[in-house]
mmCIF file of C-alpha atoms in Angstrom:
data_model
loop_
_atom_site.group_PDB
_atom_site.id
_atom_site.type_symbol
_atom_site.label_atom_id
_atom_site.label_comp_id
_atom_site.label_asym_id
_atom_site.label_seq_id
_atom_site.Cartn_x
_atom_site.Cartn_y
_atom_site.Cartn_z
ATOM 1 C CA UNK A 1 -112.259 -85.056 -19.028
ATOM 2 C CA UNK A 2 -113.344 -81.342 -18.428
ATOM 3 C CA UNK A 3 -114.486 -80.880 -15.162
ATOM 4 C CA UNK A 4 -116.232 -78.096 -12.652
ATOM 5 C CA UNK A 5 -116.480 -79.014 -8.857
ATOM 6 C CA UNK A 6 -117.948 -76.784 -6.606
ATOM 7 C CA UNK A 7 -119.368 -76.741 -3.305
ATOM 8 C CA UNK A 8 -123.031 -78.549 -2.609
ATOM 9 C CA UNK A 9 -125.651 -75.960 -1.447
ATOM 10 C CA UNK A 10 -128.017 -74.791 0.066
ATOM 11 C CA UNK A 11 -126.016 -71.956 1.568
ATOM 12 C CA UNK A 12 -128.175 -70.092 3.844
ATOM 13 C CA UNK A 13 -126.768 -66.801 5.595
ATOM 14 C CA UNK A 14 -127.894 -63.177 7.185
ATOM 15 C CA UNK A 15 -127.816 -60.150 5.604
ATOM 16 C CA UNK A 16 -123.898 -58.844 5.467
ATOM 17 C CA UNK A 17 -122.740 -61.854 6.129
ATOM 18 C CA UNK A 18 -119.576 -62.743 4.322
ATOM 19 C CA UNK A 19 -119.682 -65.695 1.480
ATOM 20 C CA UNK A 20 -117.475 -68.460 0.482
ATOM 21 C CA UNK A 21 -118.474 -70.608 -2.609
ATOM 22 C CA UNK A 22 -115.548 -72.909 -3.726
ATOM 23 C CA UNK A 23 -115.054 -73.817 -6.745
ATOM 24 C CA UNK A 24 -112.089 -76.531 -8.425
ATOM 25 C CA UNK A 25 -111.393 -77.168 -12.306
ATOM 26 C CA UNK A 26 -109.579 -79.231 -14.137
ATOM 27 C CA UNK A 27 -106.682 -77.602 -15.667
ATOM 28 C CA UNK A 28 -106.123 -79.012 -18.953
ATOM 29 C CA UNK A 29 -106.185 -76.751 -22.387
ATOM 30 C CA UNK A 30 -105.229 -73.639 -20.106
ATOM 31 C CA UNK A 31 -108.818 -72.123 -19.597
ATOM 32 C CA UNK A 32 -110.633 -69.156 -18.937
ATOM 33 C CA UNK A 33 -113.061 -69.458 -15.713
ATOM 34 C CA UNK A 34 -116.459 -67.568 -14.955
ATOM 35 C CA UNK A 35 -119.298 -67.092 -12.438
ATOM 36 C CA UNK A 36 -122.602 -66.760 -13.495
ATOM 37 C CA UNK A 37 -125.249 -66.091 -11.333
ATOM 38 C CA UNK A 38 -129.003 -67.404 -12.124
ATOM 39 C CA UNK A 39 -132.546 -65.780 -10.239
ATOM 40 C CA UNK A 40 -135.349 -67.692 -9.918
ATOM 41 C CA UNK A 41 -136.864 -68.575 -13.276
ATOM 42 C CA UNK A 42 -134.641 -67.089 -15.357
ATOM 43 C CA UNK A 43 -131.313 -67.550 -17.273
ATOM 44 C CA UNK A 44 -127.746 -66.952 -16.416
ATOM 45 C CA UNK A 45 -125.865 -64.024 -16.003
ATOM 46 C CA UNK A 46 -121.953 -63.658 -15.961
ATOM 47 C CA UNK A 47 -121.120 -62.648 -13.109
ATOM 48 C CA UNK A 48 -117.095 -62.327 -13.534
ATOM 49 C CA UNK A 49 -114.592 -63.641 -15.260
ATOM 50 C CA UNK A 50 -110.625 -64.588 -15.251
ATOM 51 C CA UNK A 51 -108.916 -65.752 -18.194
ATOM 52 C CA UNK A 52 -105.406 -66.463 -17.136
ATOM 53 C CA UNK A 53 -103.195 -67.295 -14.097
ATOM 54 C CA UNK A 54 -103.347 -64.835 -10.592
ATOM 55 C CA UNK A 55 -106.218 -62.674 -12.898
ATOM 56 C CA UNK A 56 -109.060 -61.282 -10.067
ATOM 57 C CA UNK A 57 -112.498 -61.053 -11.267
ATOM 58 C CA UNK A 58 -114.944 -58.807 -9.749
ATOM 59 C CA UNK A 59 -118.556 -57.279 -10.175
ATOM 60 C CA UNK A 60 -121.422 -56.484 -7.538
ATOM 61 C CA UNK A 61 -118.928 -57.067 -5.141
ATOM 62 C CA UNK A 62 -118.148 -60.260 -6.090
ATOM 63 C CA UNK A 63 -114.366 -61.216 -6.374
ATOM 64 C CA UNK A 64 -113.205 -64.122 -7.642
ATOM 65 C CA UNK A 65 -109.029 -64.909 -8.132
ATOM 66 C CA UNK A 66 -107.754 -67.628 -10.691
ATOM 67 C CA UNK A 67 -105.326 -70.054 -8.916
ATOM 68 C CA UNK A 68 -103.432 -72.314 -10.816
ATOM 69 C CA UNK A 69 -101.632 -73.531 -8.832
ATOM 70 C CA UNK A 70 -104.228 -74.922 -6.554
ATOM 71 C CA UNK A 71 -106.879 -74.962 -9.625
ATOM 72 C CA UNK A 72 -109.371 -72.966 -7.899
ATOM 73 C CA UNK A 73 -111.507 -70.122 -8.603
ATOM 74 C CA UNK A 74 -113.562 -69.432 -5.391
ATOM 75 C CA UNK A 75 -116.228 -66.556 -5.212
ATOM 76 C CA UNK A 76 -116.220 -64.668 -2.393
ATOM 77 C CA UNK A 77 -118.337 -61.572 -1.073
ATOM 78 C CA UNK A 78 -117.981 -59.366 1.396
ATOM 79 C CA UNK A 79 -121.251 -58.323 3.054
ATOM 80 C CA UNK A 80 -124.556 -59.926 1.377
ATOM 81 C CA UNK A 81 -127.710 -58.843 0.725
ATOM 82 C CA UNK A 82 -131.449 -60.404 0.600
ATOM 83 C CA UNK A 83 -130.998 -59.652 -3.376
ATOM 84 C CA UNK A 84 -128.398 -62.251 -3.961
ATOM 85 C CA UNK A 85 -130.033 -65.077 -2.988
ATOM 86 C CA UNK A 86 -129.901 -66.991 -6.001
ATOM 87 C CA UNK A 87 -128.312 -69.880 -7.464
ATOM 88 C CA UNK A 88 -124.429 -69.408 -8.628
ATOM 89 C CA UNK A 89 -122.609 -71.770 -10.896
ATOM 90 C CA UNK A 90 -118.711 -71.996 -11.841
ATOM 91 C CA UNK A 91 -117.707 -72.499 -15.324
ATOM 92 C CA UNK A 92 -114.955 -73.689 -17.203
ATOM 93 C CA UNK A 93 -114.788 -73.094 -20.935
ATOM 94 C CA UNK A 94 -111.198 -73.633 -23.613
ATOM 95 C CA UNK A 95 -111.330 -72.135 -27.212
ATOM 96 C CA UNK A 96 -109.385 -74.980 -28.506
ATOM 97 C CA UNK A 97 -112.335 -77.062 -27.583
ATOM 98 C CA UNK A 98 -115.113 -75.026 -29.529
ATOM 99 C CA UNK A 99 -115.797 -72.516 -27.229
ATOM 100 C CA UNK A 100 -117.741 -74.699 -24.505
ATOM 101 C CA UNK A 101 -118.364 -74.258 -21.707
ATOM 102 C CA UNK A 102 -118.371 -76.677 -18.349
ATOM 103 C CA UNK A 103 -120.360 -76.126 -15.191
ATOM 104 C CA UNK A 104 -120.453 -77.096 -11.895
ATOM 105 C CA UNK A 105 -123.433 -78.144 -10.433
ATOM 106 C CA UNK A 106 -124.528 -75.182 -9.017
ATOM 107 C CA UNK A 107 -124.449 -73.662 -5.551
ATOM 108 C CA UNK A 108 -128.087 -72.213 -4.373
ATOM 109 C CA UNK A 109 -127.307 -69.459 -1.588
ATOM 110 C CA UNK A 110 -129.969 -68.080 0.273
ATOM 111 C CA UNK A 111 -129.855 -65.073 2.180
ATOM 112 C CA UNK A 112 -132.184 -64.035 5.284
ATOM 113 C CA UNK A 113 -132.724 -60.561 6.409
ATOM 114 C CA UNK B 1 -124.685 -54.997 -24.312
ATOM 115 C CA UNK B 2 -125.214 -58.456 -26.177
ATOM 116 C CA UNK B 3 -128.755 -59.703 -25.783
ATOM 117 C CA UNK B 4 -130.039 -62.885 -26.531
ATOM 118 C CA UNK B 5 -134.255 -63.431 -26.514
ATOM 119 C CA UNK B 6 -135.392 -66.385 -26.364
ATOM 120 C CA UNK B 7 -138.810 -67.755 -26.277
ATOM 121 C CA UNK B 8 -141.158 -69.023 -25.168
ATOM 122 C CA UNK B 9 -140.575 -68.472 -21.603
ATOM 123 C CA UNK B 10 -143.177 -71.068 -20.707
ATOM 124 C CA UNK B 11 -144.721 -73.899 -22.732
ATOM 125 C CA UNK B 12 -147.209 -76.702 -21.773
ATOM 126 C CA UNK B 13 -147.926 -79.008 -24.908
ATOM 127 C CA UNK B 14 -149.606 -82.593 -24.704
ATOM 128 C CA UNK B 15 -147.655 -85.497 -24.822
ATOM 129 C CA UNK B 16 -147.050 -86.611 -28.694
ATOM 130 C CA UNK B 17 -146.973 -82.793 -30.247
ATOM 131 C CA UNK B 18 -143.610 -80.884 -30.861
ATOM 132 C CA UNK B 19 -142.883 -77.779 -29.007
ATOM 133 C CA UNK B 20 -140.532 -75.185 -30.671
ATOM 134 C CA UNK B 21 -137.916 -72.635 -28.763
ATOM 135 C CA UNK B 22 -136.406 -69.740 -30.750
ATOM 136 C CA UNK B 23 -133.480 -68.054 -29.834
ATOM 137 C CA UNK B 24 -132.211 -64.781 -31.058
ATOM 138 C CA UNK B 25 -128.867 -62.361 -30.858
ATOM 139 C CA UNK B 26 -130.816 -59.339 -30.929
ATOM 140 C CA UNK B 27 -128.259 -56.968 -31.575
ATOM 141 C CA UNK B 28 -125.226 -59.506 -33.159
ATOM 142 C CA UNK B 29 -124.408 -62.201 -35.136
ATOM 143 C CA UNK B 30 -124.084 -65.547 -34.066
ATOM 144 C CA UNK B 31 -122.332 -67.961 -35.612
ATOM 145 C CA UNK B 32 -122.483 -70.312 -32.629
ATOM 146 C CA UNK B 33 -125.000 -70.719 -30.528
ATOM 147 C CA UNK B 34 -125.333 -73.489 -27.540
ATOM 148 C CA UNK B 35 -128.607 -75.227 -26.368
ATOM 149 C CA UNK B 36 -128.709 -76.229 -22.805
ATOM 150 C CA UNK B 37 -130.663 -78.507 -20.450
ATOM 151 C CA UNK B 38 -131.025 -78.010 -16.478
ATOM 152 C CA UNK B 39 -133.463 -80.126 -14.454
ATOM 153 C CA UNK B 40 -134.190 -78.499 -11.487
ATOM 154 C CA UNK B 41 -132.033 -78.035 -9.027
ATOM 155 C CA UNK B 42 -129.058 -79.197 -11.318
ATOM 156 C CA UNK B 43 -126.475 -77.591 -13.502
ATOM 157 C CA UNK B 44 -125.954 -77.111 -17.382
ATOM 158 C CA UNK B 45 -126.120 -80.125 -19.127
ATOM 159 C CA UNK B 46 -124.941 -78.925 -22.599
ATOM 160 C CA UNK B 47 -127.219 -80.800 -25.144
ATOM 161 C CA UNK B 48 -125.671 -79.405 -28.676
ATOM 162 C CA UNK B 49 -123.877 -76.404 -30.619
ATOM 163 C CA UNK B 50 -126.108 -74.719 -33.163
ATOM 164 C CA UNK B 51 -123.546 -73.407 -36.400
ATOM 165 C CA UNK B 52 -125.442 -71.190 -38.728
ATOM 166 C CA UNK B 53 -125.567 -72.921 -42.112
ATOM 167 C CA UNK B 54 -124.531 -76.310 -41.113
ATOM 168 C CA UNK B 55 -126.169 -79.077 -38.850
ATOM 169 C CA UNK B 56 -125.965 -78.990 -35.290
ATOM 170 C CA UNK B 57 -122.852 -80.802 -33.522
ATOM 171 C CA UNK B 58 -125.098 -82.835 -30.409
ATOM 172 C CA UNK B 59 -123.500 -83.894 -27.242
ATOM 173 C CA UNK B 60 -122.788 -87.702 -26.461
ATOM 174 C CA UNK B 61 -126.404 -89.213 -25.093
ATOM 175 C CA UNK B 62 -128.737 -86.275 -27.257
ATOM 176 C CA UNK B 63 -130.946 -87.524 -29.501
ATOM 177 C CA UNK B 64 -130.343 -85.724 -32.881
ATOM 178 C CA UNK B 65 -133.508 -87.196 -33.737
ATOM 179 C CA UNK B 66 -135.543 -85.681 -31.125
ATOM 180 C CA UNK B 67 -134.005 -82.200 -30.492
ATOM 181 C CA UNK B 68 -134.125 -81.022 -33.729
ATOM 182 C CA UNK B 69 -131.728 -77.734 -34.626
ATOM 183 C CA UNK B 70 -131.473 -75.276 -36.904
ATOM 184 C CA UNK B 71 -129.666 -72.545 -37.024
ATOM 185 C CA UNK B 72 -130.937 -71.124 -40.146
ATOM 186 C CA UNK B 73 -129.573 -67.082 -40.132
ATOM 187 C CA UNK B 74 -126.664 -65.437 -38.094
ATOM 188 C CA UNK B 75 -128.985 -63.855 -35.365
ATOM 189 C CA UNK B 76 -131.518 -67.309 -35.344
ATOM 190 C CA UNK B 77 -131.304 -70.686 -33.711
ATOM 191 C CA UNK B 78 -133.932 -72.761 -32.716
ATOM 192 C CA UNK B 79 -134.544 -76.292 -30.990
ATOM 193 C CA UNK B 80 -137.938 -78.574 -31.834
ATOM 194 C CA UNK B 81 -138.609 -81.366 -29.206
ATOM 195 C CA UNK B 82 -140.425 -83.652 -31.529
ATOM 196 C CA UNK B 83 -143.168 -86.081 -30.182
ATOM 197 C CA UNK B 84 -142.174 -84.466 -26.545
ATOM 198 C CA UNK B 85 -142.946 -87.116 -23.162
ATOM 199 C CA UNK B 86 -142.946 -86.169 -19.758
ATOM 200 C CA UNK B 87 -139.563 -87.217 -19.362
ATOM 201 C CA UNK B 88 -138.703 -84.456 -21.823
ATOM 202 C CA UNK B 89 -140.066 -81.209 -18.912
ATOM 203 C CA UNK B 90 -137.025 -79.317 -18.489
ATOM 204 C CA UNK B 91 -135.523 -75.885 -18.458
ATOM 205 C CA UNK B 92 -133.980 -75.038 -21.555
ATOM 206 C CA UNK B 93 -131.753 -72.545 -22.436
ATOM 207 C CA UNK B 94 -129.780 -70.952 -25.175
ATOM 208 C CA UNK B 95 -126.053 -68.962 -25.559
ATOM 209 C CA UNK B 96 -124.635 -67.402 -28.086
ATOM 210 C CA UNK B 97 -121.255 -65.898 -27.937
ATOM 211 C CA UNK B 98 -120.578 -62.261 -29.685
ATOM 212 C CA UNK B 99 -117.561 -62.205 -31.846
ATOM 213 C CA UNK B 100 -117.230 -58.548 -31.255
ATOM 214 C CA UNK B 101 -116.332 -59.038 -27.437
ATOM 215 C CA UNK B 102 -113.223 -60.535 -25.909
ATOM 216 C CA UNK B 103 -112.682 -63.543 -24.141
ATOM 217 C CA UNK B 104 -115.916 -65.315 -25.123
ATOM 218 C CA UNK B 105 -118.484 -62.889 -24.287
ATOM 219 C CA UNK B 106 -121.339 -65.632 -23.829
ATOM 220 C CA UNK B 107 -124.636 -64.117 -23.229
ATOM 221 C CA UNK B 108 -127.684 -66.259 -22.188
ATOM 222 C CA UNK B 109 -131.162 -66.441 -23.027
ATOM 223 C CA UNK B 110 -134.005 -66.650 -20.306
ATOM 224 C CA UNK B 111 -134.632 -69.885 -20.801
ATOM 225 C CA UNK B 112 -137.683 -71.579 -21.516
ATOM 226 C CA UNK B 113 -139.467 -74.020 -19.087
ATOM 227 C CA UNK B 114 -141.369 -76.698 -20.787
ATOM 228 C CA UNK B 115 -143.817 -79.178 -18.992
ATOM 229 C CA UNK B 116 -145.143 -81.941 -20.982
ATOM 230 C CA UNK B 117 -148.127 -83.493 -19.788
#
């Protein structure tokens, strides 16, 4: 079936670090990918978004580039601050199948002046 | 942008009573709206799609019994944990998706963390 994979937390770095969270989908139904981001106690938040082959998502400094060929959509930042410690979670989602959307289980990163 | 309220944020009820969780599209109509589950520390378990005028499409393993739906106007959805246990404390949370915006446009409630005790 549909499925989001994407690398265990906690990630714990310095301030201006550079971040890597992977992130691997199964490609069946040709679907649109997204990063949502989630603080403590509250809801998600898109973060990006790619909806077809080589598209690059960014936002906040956020990029994220849809692979198909290796089925990846991997977040990446350049230089991190205190203020994105939170919890980020890759998502799958195919309108042919109602619109829903997948997650993976969620990668908590934690950043340290 | 799309906003979607949801509420209450927090909720403590007894164990036995019903606890109910509105969710809104404050400024557009939603057809479709999804209910969520996430235990802590987890991800998204979707639990059911909410369509407006019709009963509630529930995931494989959701009681239908138990989370009750209704999505009774375009801009209104909400979820009743009847005769809620301990086992039922979770973080819920609500999506709806605006038609007006491309490529799915989800927006997502704050969620609403219930403790049943």
């Amino acid at each position: 079936g549909d499925s989001v994979t994407q690398m265990e937390g906690p990630v714990t770095l310095s301030e201006e670090a550079f971040l890597t969270i992977n992130c691997t989908y199964t490609a069946t139904g040709y679907p649109s990918l997204f990063w949502y981001v989630q603080y403590p106690g509250e809801g998600l938040q898109l973060l990006l978004k790619a909806t077809k082959a080589d598209d690059k998502g960014s936002n906040k400094g956020f990029e994220a580039t849809y692979r198909k060929e290796t089925t990846s959509f991997h977040l990446e930042k350049g230089s991190v601050q205190v203020s994105d410690s939170a919890v980020y979670f890759c998502a799958r989602g195919v309108k042919a199948a109602g619109n829903k959307l997948t997650f993976g289980g969620g990668t908590r990163v934690l950043v340290k002046p | 942008g799309a906003v979607v309220s949801q509420h209450p944020s927090r909720v403590i009820c007894k164990s036995g009573t019903s606890v109910k969780i509105e969710c809104r599209s404050l400024d557009f109509q939603a057809t479709t709206m999804f209910w969520y589950r996430q235990f802590p520390k987890q991800s998204l378990m979707l639990m059911a799609t909410s369509n407006e005028g019709s009963k509630a499409t529930y995931e494989q393993g959701v009681e239908k019994d138990k989370f009750l739906i209704n999505h009774a106007s375009l801009t209104l959805s909400t979820l009743t944990v009847t005769s809620a246990h301990p086992e039922d404390s979770s973080f819920y949370i609500c999506s709806a998706r605006d038609p007006g915006s491309r490529n799915y446009g989800y927006t997502f409630g704050s969620g609403t963390r219930l403790t049943v005790v």
